[in-house]
Short mmCIF file of C-alpha atoms in Angstrom, two decimals:
data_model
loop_
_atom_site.label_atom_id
_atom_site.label_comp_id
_atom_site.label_asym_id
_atom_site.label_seq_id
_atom_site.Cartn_x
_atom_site.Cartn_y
_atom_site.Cartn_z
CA UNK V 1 183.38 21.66 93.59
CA UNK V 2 180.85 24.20 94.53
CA UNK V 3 180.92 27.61 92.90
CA UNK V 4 179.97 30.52 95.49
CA UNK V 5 179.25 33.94 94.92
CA UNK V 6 178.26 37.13 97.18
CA UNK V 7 174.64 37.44 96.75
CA UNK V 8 174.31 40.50 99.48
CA UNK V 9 171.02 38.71 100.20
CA UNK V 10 170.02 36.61 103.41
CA UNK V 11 172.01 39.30 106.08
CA UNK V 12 174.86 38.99 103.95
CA UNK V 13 175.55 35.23 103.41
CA UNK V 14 177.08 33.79 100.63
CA UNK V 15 174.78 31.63 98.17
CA UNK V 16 175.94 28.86 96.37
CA UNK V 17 175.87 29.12 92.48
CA UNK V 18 175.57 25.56 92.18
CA UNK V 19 175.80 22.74 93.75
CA UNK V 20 174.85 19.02 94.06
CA UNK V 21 171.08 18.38 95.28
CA UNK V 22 171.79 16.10 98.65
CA UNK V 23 169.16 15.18 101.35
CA UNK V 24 169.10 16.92 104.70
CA UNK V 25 169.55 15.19 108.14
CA UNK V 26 166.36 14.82 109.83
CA UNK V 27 168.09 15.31 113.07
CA UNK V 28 170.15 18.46 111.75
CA UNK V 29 170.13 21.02 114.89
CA UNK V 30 169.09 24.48 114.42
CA UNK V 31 167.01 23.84 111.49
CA UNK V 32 165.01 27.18 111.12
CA UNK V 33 162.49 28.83 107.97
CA UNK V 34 164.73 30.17 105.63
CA UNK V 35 164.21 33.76 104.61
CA UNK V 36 163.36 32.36 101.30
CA UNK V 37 160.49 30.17 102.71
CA UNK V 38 158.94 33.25 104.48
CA UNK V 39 158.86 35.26 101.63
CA UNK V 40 157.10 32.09 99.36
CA UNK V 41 154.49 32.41 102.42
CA UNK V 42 153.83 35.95 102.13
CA UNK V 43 153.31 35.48 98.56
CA UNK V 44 150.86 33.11 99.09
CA UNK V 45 148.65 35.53 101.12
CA UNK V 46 147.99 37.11 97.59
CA UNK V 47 145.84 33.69 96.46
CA UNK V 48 144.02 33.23 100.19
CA UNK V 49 142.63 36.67 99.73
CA UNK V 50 141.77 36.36 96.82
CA UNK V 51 140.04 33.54 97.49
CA UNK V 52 138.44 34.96 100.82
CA UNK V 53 137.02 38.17 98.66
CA UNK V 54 135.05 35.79 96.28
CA UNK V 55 134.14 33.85 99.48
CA UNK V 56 132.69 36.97 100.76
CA UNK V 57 130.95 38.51 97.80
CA UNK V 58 129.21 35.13 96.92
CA UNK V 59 127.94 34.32 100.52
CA UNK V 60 127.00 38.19 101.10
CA UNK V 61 124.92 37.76 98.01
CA UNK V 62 122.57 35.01 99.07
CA UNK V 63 124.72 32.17 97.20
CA UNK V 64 126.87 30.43 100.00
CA UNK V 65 126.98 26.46 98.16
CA UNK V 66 128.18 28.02 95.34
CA UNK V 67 130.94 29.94 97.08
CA UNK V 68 131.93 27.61 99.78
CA UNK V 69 132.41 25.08 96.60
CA UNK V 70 134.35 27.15 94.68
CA UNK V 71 136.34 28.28 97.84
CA UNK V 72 137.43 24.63 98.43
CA UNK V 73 138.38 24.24 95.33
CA UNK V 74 140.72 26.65 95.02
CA UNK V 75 142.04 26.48 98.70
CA UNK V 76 142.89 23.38 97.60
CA UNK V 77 145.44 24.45 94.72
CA UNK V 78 146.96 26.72 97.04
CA UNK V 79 147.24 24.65 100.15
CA UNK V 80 148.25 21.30 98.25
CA UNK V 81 151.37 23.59 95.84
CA UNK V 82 151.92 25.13 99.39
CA UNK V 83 152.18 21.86 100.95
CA UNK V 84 154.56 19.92 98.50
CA UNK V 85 157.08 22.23 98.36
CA UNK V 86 157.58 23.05 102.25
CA UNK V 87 157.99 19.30 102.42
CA UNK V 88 160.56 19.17 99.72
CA UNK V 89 162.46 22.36 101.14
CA UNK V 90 162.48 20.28 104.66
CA UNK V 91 164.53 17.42 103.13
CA UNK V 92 166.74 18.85 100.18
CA UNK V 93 166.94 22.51 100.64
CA UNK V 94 170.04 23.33 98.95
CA UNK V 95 169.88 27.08 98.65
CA UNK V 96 171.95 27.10 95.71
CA UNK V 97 170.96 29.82 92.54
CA UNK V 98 169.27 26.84 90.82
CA UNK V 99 166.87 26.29 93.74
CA UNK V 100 166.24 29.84 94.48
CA UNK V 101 164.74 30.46 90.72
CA UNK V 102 162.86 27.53 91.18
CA UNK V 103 161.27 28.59 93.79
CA UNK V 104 160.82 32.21 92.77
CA UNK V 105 158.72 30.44 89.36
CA UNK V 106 157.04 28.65 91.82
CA UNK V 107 155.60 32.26 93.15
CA UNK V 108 154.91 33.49 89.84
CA UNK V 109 152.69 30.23 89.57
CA UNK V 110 150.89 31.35 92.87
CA UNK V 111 150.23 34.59 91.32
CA UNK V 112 149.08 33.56 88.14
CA UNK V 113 146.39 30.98 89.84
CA UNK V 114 145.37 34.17 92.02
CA UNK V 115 144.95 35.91 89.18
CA UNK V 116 142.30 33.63 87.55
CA UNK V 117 139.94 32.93 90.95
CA UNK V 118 138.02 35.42 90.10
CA UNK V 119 137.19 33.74 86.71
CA UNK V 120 136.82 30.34 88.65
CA UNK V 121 134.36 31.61 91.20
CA UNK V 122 132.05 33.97 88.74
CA UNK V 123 132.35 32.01 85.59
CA UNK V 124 133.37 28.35 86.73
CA UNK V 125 136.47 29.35 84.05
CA UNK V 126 139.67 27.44 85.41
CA UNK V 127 142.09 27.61 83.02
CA UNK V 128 143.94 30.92 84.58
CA UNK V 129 144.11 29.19 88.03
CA UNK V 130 145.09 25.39 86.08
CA UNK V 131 147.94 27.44 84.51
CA UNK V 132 149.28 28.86 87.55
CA UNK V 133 148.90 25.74 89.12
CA UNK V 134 150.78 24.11 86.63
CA UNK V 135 153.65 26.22 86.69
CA UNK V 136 154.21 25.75 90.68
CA UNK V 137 153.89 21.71 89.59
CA UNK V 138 156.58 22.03 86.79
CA UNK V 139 159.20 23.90 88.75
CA UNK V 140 158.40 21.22 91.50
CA UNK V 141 158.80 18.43 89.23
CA UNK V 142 162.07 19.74 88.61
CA UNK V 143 163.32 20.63 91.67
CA UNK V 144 162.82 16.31 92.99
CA UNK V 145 164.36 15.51 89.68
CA UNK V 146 167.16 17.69 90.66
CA UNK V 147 167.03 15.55 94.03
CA UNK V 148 167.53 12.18 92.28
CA UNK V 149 170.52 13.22 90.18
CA UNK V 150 171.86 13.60 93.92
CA UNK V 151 170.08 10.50 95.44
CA UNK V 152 171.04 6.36 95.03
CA UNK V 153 168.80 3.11 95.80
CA UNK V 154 165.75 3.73 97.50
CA UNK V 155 165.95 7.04 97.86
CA UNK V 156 166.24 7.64 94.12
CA UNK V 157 163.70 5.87 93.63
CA UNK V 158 161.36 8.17 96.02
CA UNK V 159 162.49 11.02 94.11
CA UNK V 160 161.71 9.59 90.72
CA UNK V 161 158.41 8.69 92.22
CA UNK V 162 157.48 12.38 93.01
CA UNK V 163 158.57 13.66 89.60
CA UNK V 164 156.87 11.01 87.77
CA UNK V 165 153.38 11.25 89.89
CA UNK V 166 153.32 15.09 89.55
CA UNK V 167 153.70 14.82 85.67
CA UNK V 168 150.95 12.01 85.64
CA UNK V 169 148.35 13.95 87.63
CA UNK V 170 149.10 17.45 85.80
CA UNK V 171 148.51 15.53 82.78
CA UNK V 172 145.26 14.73 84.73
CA UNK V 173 144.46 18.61 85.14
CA UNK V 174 145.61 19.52 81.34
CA UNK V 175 142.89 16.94 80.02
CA UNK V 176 140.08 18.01 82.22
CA UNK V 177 141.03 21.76 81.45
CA UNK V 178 140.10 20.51 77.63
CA UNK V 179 136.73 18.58 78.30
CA UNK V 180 133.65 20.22 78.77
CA UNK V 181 133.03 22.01 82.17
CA UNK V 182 130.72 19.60 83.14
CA UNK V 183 133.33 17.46 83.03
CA UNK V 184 134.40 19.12 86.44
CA UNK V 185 131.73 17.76 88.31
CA UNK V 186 132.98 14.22 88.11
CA UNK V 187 137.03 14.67 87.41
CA UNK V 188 138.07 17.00 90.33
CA UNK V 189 137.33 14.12 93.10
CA UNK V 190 139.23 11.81 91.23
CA UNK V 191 142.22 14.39 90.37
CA UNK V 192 142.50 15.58 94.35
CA UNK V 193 142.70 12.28 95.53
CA UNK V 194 145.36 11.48 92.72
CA UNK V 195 147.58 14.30 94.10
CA UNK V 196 147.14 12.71 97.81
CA UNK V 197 148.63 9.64 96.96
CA UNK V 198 151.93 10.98 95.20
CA UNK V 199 153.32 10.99 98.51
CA UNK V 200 152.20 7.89 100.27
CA UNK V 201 152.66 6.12 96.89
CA UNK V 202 156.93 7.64 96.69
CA UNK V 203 157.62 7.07 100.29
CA UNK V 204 156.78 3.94 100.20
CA UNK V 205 160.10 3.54 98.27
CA UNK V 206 162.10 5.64 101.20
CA UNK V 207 160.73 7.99 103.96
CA UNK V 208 162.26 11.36 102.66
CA UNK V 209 164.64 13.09 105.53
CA UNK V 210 162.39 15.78 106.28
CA UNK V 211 162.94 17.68 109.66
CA UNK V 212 160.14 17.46 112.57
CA UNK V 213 160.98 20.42 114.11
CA UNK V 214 161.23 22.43 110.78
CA UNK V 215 157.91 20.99 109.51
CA UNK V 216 156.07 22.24 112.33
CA UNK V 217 157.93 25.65 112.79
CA UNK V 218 156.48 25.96 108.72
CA UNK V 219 152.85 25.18 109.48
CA UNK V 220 152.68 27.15 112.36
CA UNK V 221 153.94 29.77 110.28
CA UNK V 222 151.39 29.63 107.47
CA UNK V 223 148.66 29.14 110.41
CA UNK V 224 149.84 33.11 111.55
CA UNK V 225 149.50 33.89 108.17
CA UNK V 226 145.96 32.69 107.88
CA UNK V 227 145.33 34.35 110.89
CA UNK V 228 146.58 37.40 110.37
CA UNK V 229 144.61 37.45 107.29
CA UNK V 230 141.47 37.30 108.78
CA UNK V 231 142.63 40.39 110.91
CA UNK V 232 143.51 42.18 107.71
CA UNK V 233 140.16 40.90 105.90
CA UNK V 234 138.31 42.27 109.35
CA UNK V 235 140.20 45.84 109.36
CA UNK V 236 139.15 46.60 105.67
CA UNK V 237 135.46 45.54 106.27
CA UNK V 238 134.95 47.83 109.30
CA UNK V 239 136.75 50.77 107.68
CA UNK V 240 134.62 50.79 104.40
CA UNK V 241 131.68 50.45 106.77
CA UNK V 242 133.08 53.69 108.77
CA UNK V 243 133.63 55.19 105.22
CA UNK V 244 130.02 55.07 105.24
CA UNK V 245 129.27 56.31 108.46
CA UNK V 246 128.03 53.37 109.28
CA UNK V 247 126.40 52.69 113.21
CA UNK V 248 129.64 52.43 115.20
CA UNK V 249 127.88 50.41 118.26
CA UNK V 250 127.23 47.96 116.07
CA UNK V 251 130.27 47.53 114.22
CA UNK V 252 132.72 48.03 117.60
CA UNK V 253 130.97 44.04 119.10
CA UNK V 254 131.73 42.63 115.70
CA UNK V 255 135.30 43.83 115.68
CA UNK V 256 135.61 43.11 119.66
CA UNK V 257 134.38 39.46 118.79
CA UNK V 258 136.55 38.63 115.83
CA UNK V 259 139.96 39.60 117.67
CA UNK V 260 138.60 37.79 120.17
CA UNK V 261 138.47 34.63 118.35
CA UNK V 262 141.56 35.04 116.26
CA UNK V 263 143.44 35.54 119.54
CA UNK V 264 142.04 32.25 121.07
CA UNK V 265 142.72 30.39 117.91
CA UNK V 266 146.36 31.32 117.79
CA UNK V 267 146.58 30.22 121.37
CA UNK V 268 144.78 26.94 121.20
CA UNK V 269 147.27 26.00 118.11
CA UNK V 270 150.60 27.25 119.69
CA UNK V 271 149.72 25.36 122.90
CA UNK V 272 151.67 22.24 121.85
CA UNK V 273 154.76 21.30 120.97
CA UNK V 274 153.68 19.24 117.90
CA UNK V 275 157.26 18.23 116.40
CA UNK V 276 157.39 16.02 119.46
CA UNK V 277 154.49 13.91 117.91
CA UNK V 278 155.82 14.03 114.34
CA UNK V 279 158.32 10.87 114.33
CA UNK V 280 156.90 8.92 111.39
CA UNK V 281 155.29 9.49 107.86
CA UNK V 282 152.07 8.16 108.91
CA UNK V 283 151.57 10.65 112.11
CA UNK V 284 153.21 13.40 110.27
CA UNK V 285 151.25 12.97 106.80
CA UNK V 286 147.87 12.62 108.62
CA UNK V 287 148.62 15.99 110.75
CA UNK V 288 149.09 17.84 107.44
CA UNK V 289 146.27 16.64 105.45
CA UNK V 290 144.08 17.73 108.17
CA UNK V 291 145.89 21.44 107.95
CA UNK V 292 143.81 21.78 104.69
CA UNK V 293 140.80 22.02 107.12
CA UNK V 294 142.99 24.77 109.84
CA UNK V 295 144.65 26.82 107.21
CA UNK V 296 141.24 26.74 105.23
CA UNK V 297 138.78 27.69 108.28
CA UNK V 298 141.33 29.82 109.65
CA UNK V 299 141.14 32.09 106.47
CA UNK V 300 137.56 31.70 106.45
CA UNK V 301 136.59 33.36 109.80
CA UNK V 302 138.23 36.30 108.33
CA UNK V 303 135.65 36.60 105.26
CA UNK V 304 133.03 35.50 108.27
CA UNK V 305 133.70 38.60 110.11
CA UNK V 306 133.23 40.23 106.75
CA UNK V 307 130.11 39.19 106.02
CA UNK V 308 128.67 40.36 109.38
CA UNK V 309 130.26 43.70 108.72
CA UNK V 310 128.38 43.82 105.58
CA UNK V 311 125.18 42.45 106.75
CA UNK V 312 124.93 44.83 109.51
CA UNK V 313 125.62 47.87 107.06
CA UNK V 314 122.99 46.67 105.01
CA UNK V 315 125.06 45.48 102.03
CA UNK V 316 124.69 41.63 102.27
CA UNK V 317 121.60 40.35 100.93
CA UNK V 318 120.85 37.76 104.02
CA UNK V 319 119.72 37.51 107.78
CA UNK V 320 121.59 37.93 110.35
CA UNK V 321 121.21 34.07 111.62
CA UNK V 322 123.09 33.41 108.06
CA UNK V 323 125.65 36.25 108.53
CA UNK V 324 126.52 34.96 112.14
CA UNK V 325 126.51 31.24 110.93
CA UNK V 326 129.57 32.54 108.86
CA UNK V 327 131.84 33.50 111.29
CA UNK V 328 130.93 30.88 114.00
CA UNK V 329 131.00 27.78 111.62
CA UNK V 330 134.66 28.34 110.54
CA UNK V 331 135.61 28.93 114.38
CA UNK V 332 134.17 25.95 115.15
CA UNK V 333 135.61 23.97 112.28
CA UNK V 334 138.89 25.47 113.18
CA UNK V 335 138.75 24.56 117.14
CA UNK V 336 137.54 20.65 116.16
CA UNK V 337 139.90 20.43 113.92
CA UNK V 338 142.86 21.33 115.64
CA UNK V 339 141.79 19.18 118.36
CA UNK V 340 141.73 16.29 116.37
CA UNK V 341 144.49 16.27 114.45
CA UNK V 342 146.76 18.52 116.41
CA UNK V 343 146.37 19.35 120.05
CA UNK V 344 144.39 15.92 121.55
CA UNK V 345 147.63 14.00 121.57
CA UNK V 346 149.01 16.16 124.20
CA UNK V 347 145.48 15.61 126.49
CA UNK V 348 145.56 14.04 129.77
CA UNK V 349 141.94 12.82 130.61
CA UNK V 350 138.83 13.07 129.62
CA UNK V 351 137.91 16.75 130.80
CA UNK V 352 141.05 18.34 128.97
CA UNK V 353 139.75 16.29 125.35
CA UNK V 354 136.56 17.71 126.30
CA UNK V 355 137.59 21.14 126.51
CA UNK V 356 137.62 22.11 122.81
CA UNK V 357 134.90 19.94 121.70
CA UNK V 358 132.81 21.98 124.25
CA UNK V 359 133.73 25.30 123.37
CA UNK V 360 133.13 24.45 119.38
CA UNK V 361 129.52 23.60 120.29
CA UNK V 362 129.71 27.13 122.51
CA UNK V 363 130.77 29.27 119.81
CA UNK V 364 128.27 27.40 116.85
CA UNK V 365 125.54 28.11 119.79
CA UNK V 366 126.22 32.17 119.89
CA UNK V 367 124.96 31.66 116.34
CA UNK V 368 121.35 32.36 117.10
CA UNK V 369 122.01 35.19 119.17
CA UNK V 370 121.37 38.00 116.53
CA UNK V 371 123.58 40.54 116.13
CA UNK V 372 125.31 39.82 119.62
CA UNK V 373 126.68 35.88 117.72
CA UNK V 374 130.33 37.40 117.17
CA UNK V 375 131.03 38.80 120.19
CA UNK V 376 129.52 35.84 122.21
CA UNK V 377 131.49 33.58 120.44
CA UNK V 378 134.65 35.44 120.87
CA UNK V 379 133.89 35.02 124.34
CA UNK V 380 132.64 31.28 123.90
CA UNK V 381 136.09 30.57 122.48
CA UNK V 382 138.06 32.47 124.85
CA UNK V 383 136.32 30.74 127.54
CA UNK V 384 137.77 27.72 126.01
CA UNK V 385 141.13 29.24 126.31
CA UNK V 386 140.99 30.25 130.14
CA UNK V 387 139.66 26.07 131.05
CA UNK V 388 142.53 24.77 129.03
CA UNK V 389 144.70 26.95 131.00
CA UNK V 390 143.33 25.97 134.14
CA UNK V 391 143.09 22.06 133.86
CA UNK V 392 146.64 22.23 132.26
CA UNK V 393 148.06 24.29 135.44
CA UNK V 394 146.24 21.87 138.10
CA UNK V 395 147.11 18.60 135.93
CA UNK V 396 150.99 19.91 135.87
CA UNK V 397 151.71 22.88 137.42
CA UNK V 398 155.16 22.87 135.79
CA UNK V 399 154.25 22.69 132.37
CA UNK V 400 153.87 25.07 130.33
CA UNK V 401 151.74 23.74 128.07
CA UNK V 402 147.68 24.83 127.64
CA UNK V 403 144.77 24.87 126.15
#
């Protein structure tokens, strides 16, 4: 029997002590983020700026390979820990005391791999961030072995799948952390695509029952958070420059331009209603692979905007074709991507698939012109906005969808 007690948390539900690990129903109605997910989220935000400030300082300094690199890399720590346990809370969220402190490890993990980016971008040191990373992987590990003690047959045998291929590839990290940094070079490939096959390699065993609806309430979630990032990262970066006394008529277009964008990206990703088109494991796992490109760009036109900030003040070491280039790459990256793996199979014909494509090439064209790029391509992508709107209204007047 399950053992309950008062936790005063969660608007004053009760939380169960303990209880047995069972999947959820992939139909279940009302399935909503938990206060606990929301919170992991916002926790997260920690990493992405982190992440976003080395971003910044290297490409501000003249070295943008070596901090786009060392961005991926560690967007790809967060987004992949980020990733595999929204999918697990989706299909065995118990919400018992056991899972909670799970997950609240997990967030210590996130903050210990925050902690060491800074050593990863300036001195190619990853053993902070490995640690951190680690520690999200071993509460994980134990959370899907928690699932199989409630699990029989196939779906068992999922669960044991997870476990086991999260223990093999961490091995994977602990032995490249130990080999010579050049070793690096030639072992992360390997090691990223090792963690994309845990899943397609468990559920071949038995689709887990995670919830359509729920998944894409989650990453539309972490897509706000992104975004709202990049407003934050934005805000800071024009009131240092103001700090400064810096020219205001040239900071105001910048500023203009990036809300502009950020609005028309959270538009042109809320304009579908993606759980609709997430039925199977193959549609749904292919959507959220390509979120490592959204999430990532999305967070990226935010140290974009701060790079033109800095550029314009005089504190970024490169011209002002370079400085635009990073805030109307990542918008265009964002738009294409969302388009392809998110909004194009809600299109009807070929001028609504066009509509996106289009306004990506718009917003990469503003990029040669001068200090006017940003706010051109806030305009280029809320351009894009307004024709969505309008060929969705004439194609079906009745539905609401857009963009």
């Amino acid at each position: 029997m399950d053992q309950e007690a008062d936790a005063g948390a969660g608007h004053g539900q009760r939380v169960t002590v303990l209880s047995r690990m069972r999947a959820r129903r992939r139909d279940e109605p009302h399935r909503a983020a938990t206060p606990l997910e929301l919170f992991f989220d916002l926790c997260f935000v920690v990493a992405v700026a982190q992440a976003g400030a080395r971003l910044v300082h290297a490409v501000a300094e003249g070295d943008p390979g070596h901090g786009v690199t060392g961005y991926l890399l560690v967007f790809f720590a967060i987004w992949w820990a980020w990733v595999n346990f929204t999918w697990f809370a989706s299909a065995y969220d118990c919400d018992d005391v056991p899972y909670r402190l799970a997950t609240l490890v997990q967030i210590a993990g996130v903050l210990v791999l925050a902690a060491g980016i800074p050593r990863a971008f300036e001195n190619a040191d990853y053993t902070v961030a490995v640690i951190g990373y680690l520690i999200m992987r071993v509460a994980l590990t134990f959370q899907w072995l928690r699932a199989a003690r409630g699990e029989s047959g196939a779906a068992r045998q999922a669960t044991l799948r997870y476990a086991g291929g999260l223990v093999l590839v961490q091995v994977g990290w602990v032995v490249l952390l130990l080999l010579p940094d050049a070793a690096w070079t030639w072992g992360f490939a390997p090691l990223v695509l090792a963690e994309l096959a845990v899943p397609a390699f468990a559920e071949r065993a038995h689709e887990t029952p995670w919830h359509p609806h729920h998944i894409a309430e989650r990453y539309g979630l972490f897509t706000i958070i992104m975004l709202g990032e990049t407003i934050a990262a934005a805000t800071v970066a024009v009131q240092s420059a103001l700090d400064e006394s810096a020219v205001l008529d040239e900071l105001l277009p910048i500023a203009a331009g990036g809300l502009l964008i950020v609005f028309a990206a959270f538009w042109i990703y809320f304009a579908t209603p993606i759980h609709e088109y997430l039925e199977s494991d193959r549609q749904a796992f292919l959507w959220a692979y390509g979120h490592y490109v959204i999430f990532g760009s999305a967070a990226a036109i935010g140290a974009g905007i701060e790079v033109a900030v800095e550029q314009v003040t005089h504190h970024a070491h490169i011209s002002t074709l370079a400085a635009s280039f990073a805030v109307t790459a990542p918008t265009a990256l964002f738009m294409i991507t969302v388009w392809l793996v998110h909004t194009r199979h809600f299109k009807r014909g070929a001028a609504q698939h066009l509509v996106l494509p289009a306004g990506a090439v718009l917003v990469l064209a503003a990029t040669f012109a001068g200090h006017w790029a940003v706010p051109l391509a806030g305009l280029a992508a809320a351009c894009t906005v307004a024709v969505g709107v309008f060929l969705a209204a004439r194609e079906a007047p009745a539905d609401a969808r857009t963009a």
